[in-house]
Coordinates of C-alpha atoms in Angstrom, one line a residue:
X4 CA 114.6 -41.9 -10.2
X5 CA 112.8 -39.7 -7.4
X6 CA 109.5 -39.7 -7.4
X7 CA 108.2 -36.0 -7.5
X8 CA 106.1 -34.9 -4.4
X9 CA 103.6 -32.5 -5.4
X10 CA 100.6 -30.4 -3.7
X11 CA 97.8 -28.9 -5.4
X12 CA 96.0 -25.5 -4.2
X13 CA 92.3 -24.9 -4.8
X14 CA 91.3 -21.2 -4.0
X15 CA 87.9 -19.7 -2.9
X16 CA 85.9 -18.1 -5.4
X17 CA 82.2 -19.6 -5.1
X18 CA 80.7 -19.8 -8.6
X19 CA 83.9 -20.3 -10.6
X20 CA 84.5 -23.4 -9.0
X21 CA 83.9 -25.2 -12.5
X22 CA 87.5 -23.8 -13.6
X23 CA 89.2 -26.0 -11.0
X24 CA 86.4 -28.9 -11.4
X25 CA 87.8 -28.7 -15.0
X26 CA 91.4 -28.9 -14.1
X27 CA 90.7 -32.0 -12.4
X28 CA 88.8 -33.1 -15.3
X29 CA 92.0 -33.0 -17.5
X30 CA 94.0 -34.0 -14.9
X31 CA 92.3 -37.7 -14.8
X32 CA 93.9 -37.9 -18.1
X33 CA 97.6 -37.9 -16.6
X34 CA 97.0 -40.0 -13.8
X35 CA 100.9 -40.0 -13.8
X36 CA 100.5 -36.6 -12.2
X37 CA 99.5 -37.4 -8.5
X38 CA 99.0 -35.2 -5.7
X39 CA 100.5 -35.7 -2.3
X40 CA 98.9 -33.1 -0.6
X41 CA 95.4 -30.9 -1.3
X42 CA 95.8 -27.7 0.0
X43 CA 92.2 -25.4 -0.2
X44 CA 90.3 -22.5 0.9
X45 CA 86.3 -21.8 0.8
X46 CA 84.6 -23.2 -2.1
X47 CA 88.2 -25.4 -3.1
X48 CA 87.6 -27.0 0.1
X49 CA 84.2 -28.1 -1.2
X50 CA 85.7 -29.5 -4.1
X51 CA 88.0 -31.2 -2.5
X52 CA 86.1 -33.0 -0.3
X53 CA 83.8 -33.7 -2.6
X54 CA 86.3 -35.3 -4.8
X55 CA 88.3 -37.3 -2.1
X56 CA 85.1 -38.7 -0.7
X57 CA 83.4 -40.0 -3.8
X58 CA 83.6 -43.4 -5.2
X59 CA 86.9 -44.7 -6.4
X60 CA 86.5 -44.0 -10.3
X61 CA 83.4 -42.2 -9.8
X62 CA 85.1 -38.6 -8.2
X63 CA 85.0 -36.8 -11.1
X64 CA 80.8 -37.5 -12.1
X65 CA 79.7 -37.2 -8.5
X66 CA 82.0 -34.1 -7.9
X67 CA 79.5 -32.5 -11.1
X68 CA 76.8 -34.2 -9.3
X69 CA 77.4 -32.6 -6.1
X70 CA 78.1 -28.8 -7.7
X71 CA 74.8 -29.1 -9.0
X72 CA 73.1 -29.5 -5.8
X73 CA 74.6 -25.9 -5.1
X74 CA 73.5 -24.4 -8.7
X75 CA 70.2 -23.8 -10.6
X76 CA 69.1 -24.5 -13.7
X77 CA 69.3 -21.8 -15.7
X78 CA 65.4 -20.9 -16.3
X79 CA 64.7 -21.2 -12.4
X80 CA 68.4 -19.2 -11.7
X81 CA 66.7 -16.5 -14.0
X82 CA 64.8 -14.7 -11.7
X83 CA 66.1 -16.2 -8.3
X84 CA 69.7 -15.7 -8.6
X85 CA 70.4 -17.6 -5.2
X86 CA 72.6 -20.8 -4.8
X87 CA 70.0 -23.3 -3.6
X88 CA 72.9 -23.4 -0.2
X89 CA 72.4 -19.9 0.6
X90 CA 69.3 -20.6 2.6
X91 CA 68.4 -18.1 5.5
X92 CA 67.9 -19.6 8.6
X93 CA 63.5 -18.7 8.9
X94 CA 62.9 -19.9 12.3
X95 CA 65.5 -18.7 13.8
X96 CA 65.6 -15.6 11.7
X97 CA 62.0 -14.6 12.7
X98 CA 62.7 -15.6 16.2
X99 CA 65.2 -13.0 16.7
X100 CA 62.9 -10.4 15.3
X101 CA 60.3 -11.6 17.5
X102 CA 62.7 -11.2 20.5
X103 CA 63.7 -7.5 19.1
X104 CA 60.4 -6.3 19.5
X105 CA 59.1 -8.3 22.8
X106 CA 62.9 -6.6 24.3
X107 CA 61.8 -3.6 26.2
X108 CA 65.6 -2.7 25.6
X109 CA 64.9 -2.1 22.4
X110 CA 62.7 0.6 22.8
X111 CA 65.4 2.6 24.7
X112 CA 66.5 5.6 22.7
X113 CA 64.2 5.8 20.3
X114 CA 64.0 9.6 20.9
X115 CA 66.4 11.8 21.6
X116 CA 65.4 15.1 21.6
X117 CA 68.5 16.8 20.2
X118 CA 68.8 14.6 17.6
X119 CA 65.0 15.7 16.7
X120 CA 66.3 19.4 17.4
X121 CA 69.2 18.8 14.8
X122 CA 66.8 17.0 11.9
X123 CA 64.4 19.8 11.9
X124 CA 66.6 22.5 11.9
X125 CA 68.5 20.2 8.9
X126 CA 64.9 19.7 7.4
X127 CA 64.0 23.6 7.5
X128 CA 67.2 24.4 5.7
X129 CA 65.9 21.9 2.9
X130 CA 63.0 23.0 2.4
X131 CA 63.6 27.0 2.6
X132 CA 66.2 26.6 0.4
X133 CA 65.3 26.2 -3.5
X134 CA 69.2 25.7 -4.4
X135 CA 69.1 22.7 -2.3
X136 CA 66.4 21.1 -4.1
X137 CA 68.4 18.3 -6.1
X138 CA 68.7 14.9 -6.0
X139 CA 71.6 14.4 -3.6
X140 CA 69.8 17.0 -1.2
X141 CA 67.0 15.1 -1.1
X142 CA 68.2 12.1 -0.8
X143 CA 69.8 13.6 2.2
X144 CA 66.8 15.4 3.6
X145 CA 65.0 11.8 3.9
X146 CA 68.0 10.2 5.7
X147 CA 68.8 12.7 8.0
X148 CA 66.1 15.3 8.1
X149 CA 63.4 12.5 8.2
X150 CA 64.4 9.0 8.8
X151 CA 67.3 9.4 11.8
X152 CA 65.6 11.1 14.6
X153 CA 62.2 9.5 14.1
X154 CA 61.2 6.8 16.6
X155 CA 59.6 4.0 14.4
X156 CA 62.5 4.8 11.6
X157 CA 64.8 3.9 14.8
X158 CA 63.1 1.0 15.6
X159 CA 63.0 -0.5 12.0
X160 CA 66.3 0.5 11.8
X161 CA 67.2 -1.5 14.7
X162 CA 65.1 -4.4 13.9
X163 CA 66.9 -5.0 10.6
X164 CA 70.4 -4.6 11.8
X165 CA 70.5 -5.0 15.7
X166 CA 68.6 -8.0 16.2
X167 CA 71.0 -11.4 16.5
X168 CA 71.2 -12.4 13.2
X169 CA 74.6 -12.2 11.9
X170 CA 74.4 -13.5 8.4
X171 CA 71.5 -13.4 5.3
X172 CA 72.1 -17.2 5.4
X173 CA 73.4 -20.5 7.5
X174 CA 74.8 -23.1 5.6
X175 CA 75.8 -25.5 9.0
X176 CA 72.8 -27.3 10.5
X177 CA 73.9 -30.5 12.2
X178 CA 71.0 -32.7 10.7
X179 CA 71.6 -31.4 7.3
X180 CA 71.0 -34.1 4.3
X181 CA 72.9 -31.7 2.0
X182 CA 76.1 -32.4 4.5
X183 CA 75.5 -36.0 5.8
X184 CA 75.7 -37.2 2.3
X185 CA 79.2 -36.7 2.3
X186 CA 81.1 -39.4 3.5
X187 CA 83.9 -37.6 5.8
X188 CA 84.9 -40.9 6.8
X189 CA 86.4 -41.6 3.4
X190 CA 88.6 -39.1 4.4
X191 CA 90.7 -40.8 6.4
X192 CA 90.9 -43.6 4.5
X193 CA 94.6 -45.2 3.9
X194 CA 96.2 -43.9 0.5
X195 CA 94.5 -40.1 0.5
X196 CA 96.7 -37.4 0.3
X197 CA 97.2 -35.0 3.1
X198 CA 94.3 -32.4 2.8
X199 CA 93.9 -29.2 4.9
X200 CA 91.7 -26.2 4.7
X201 CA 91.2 -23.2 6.2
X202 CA 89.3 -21.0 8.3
X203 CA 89.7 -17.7 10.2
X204 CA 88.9 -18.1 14.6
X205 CA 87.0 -14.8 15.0
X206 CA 86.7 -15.7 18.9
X207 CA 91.1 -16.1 18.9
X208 CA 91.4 -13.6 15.9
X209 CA 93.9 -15.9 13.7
X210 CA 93.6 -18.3 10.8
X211 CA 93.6 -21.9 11.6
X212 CA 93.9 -25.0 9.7
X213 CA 92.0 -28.2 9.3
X214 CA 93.3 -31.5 8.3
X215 CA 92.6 -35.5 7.6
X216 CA 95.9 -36.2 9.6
X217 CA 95.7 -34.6 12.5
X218 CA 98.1 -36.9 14.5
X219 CA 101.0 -36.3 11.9
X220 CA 100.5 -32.6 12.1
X221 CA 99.0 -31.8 15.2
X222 CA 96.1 -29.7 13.8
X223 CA 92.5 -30.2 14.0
X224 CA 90.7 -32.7 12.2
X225 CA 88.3 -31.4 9.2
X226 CA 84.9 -32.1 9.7
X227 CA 81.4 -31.1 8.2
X228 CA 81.8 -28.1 10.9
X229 CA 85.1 -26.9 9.6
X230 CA 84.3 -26.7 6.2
X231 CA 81.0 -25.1 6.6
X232 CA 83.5 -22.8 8.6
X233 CA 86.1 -22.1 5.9
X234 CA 83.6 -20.6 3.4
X235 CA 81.4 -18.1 6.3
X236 CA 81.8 -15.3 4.3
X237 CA 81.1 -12.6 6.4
X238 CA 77.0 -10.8 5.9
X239 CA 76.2 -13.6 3.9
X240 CA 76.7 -16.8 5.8
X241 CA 76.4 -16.6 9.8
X242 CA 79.6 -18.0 11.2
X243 CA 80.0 -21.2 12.7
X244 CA 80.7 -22.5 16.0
X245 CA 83.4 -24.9 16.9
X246 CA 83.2 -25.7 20.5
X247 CA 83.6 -22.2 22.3
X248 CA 85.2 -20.4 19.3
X249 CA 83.3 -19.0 16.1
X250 CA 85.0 -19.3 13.2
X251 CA 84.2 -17.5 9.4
X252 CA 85.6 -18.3 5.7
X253 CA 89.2 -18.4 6.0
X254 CA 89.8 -17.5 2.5
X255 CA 88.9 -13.4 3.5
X256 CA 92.8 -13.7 4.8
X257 CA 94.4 -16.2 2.7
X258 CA 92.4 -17.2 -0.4
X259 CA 94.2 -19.7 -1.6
X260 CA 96.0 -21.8 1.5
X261 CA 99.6 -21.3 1.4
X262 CA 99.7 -21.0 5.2
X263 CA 102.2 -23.1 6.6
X264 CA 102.2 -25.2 3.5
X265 CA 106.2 -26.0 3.2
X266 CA 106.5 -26.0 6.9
X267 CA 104.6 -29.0 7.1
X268 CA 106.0 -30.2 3.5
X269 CA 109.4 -28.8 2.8
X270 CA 110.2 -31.6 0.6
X271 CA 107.6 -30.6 -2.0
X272 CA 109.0 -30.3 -5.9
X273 CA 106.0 -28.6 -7.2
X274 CA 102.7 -26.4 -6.0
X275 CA 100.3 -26.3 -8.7
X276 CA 98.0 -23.4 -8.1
X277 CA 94.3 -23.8 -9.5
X278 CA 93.5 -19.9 -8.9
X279 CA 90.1 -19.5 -10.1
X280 CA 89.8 -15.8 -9.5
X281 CA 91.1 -12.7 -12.0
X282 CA 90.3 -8.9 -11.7
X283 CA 89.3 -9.1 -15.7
X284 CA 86.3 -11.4 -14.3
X285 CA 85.0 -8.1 -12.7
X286 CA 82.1 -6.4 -15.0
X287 CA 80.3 -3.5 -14.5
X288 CA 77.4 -4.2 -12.2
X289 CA 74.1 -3.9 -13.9
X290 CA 72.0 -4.8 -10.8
X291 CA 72.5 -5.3 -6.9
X292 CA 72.5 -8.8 -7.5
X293 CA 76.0 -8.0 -9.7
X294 CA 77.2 -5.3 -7.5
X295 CA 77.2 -7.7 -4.4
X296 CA 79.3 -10.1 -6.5
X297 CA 81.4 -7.3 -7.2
X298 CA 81.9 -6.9 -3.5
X299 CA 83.1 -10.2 -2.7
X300 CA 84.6 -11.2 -5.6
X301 CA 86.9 -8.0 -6.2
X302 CA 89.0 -8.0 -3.1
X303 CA 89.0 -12.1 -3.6
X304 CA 90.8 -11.8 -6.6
X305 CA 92.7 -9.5 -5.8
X306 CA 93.9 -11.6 -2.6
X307 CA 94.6 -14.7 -4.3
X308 CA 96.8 -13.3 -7.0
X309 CA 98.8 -11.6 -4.2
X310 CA 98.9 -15.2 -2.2
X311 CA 100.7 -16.2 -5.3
X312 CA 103.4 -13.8 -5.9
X313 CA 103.8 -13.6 -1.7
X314 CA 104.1 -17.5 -1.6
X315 CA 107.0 -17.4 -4.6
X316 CA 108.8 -14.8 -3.1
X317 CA 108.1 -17.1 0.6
X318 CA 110.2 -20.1 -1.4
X319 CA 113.1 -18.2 -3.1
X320 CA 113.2 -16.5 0.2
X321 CA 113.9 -19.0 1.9
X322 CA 115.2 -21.8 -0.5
X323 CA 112.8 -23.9 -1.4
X324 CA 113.8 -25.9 -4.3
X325 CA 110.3 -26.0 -5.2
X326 CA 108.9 -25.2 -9.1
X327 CA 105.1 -23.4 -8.7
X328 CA 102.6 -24.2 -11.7
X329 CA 100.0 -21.7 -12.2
X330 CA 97.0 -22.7 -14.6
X331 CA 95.8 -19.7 -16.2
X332 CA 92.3 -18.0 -15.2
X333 CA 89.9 -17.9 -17.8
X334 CA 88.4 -14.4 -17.7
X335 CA 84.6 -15.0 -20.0
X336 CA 83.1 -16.7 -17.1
X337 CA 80.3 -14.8 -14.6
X338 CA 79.5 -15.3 -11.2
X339 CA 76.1 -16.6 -11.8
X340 CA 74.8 -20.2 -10.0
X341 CA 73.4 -21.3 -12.8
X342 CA 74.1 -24.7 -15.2
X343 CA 75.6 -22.6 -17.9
X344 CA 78.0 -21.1 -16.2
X345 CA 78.8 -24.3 -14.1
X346 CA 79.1 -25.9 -17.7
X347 CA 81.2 -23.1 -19.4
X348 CA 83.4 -22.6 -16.1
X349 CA 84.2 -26.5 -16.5
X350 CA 85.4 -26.0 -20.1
X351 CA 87.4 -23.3 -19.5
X352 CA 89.0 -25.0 -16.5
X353 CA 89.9 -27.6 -18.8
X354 CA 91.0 -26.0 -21.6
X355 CA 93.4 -24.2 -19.1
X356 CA 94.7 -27.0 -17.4
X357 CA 95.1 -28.9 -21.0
X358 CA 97.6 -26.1 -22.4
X359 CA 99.4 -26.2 -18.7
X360 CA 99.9 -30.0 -18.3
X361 CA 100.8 -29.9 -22.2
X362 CA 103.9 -27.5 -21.3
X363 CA 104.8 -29.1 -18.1
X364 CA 105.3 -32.3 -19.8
X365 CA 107.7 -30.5 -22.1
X366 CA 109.2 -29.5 -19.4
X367 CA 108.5 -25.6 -20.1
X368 CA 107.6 -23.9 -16.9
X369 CA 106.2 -21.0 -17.2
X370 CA 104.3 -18.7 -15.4
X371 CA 100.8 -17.4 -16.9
X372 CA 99.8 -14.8 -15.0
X373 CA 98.8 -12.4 -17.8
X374 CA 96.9 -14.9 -19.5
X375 CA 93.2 -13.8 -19.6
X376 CA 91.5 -16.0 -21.6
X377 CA 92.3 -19.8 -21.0
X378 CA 91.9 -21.2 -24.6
X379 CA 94.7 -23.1 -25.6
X380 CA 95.5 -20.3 -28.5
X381 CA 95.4 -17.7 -26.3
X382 CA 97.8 -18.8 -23.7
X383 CA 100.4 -20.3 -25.9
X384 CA 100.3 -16.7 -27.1
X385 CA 100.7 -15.1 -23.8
X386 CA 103.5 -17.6 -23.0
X387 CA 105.7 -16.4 -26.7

């Protein structure tokens, strides 16, 4: 009987990582179910290192283990909602700013007289004018009647923005502890599966992928550098450099790392797809903190569900004899970095995966992609 050849997806989506942590959790019950290749974009990418580098019978604890390095506990998370990885770079950071204001450069066009001319006719208007006296008005009259012609309002402006700084925070520092204490070396070890991830060359504009066989596929090898690269979300983490190019999260173009998957596999039988993002995830934002989230995580989800359906029409287009196994995405998580969520995300990934492998080994294939809460009840429903 032939052996089936599978490959497993992990998608970006930072804080729900605990839905495909789950999903492996479940999986280590089937270990009939092996993956030949790990295919996996920004905060998969994590996980799968993580995983493949841990001790043999150990990947699933020190994969939890790991995660929690990156999350809070909950009464600390409570009123500093930051992963503890999101740390700005200080030094440097305050060097910059530093070299702003010691950069006689920066003190050219601070005034420019019709722009002066412009915000007190604009300022004028305002104030003569009762019917203009609102909110949005205002609001207005301080931006542009106030703020954008006056020299220090320049200068500040142009401190926070101008200076080199190019993300809120750095996650690749070559001495890092967080980093060295994964064992990249495992890697390579004899028996892994093929494992790529991704990351977008800012410097060659085009995605690029990593791998732990780079001599079979003549592709760069995956290091601590690439995968700090595949998850440099743009404004929040300063990209990384890899030798003269820079590099940011590759997921922005393809969230969940189909690219060039059955070129390099076109035997595959199945592509299970751990997409942990859903547009029902999306609340309404009750703070910044929620409407940043909203920000990234909204066009992420949208992406990866449109990676899916473009990757199935990829295989029937051209032939691919290939079955794709989606694991539904549970939809009562949040975004938060925090132990509940880690906690309720890994439950829900499991209860997911349980109903999914539980079809699959009845041989009913079906694709879930309306299924919006990933209990086991819920889904059989959404499969009748």
């Amino acid at each position: 009987m032939k052996e089936i050849k599978r490959a497993i997806t992990f998608a970006g989506g930072g804080p729900a990582v605990g839905l495909s942590i789950g999903l492996l959790k479940r999986l280590e019950e089937n270990p009939e179910i092996k993956f030949d290749v790990w295919s996996s974009a920004c905060i998969g990418a994590w996980l799968t290192v993580a995983y493949q580098q841990a001790d043999e019978g150990k990947e699933l604890e020190q994969t939890i283990d790991f995660f929690k390095q990156l999350f809070r506990p909950d009464a600390t998370y409570e009123r500093f909602p930051v992963a503890s990885c999101f740390a700005p770079n200080f030094l440097e950071d305050m060097n910059n700013l530093v070299g702003y204001m010691t950069n006689p450069a920066s003190y050219q066009g601070l005034i420019v007289p019709e722009a002066i001319q412009d915000a007190a006719e604009f300022a004028m208007g305002y104030l003569t004018d009762p019917k203009q006296w609102n909110v949005a008005n205002f609001n207005s009259f301080l931006l542009n009647g106030l703020m954008a012609a006056n020299p220090f309002a320049r200068f500040m402006m142009g401190a926070l923005y101008q200076t080199p700084t190019k993300g809120m925070a750095t996650i690749y520092y070559p001495d890092s502890k967080f980093l060295n204490d994964l064992k990249f070396e495992r890697l390579y070890d004899e028996g892994k599966p093929a494992i790529y991830h991704n990351a977008y060359n800012l410097t060659r504009q085009r995605l690029e992928l990593f791998t732990n066989r780079p001599l079979q596929f003549n592709l760069p090898k995956m290091t601590r550098e690439t995968l700090c690269a595949c998850s440099a979300l743009p404004y929040i983490e300063t990209p990384v450099k890899i030798g003269g190019d820079t590099y940011c999260e590759g997921a922005t173009v393809d969230t969940v790392n189909f690219e060039d998957l059955m070129r390099y596999h076109p035997d595959l039988d199945e592509v299970w797809v751990s997409r942990i993002l859903d547009l029902h995830q999306i609340r309404r934002p009750e703070n910044l903190y929620d409407a940043l989230n909203n920000l990234v995580m909204l066009f992420a989800a949208s992406t990866s569900e449109d990676d899916v359906r473009l990757f199935k029409h990829h295989i029937k287009d051209k032939g691919y004899d290939v079955k794709v196994i989606e694991v539904p995405v549970a939809a009562n998580i949040n975004y938060d970095w925090n132990y509940s969520n880690l906690e309720r995300s890994i439950n829900d990934g499991y209860a997911a995966a349980d109903y999914t492998i539980k079809q699959y080994l009845k041989g009913e294939y079906v694709t879930l992609n309306d299924v919006k809460d990933a209990s086991p009840k819920s889904a059989a429903n959404a499969a009748e």
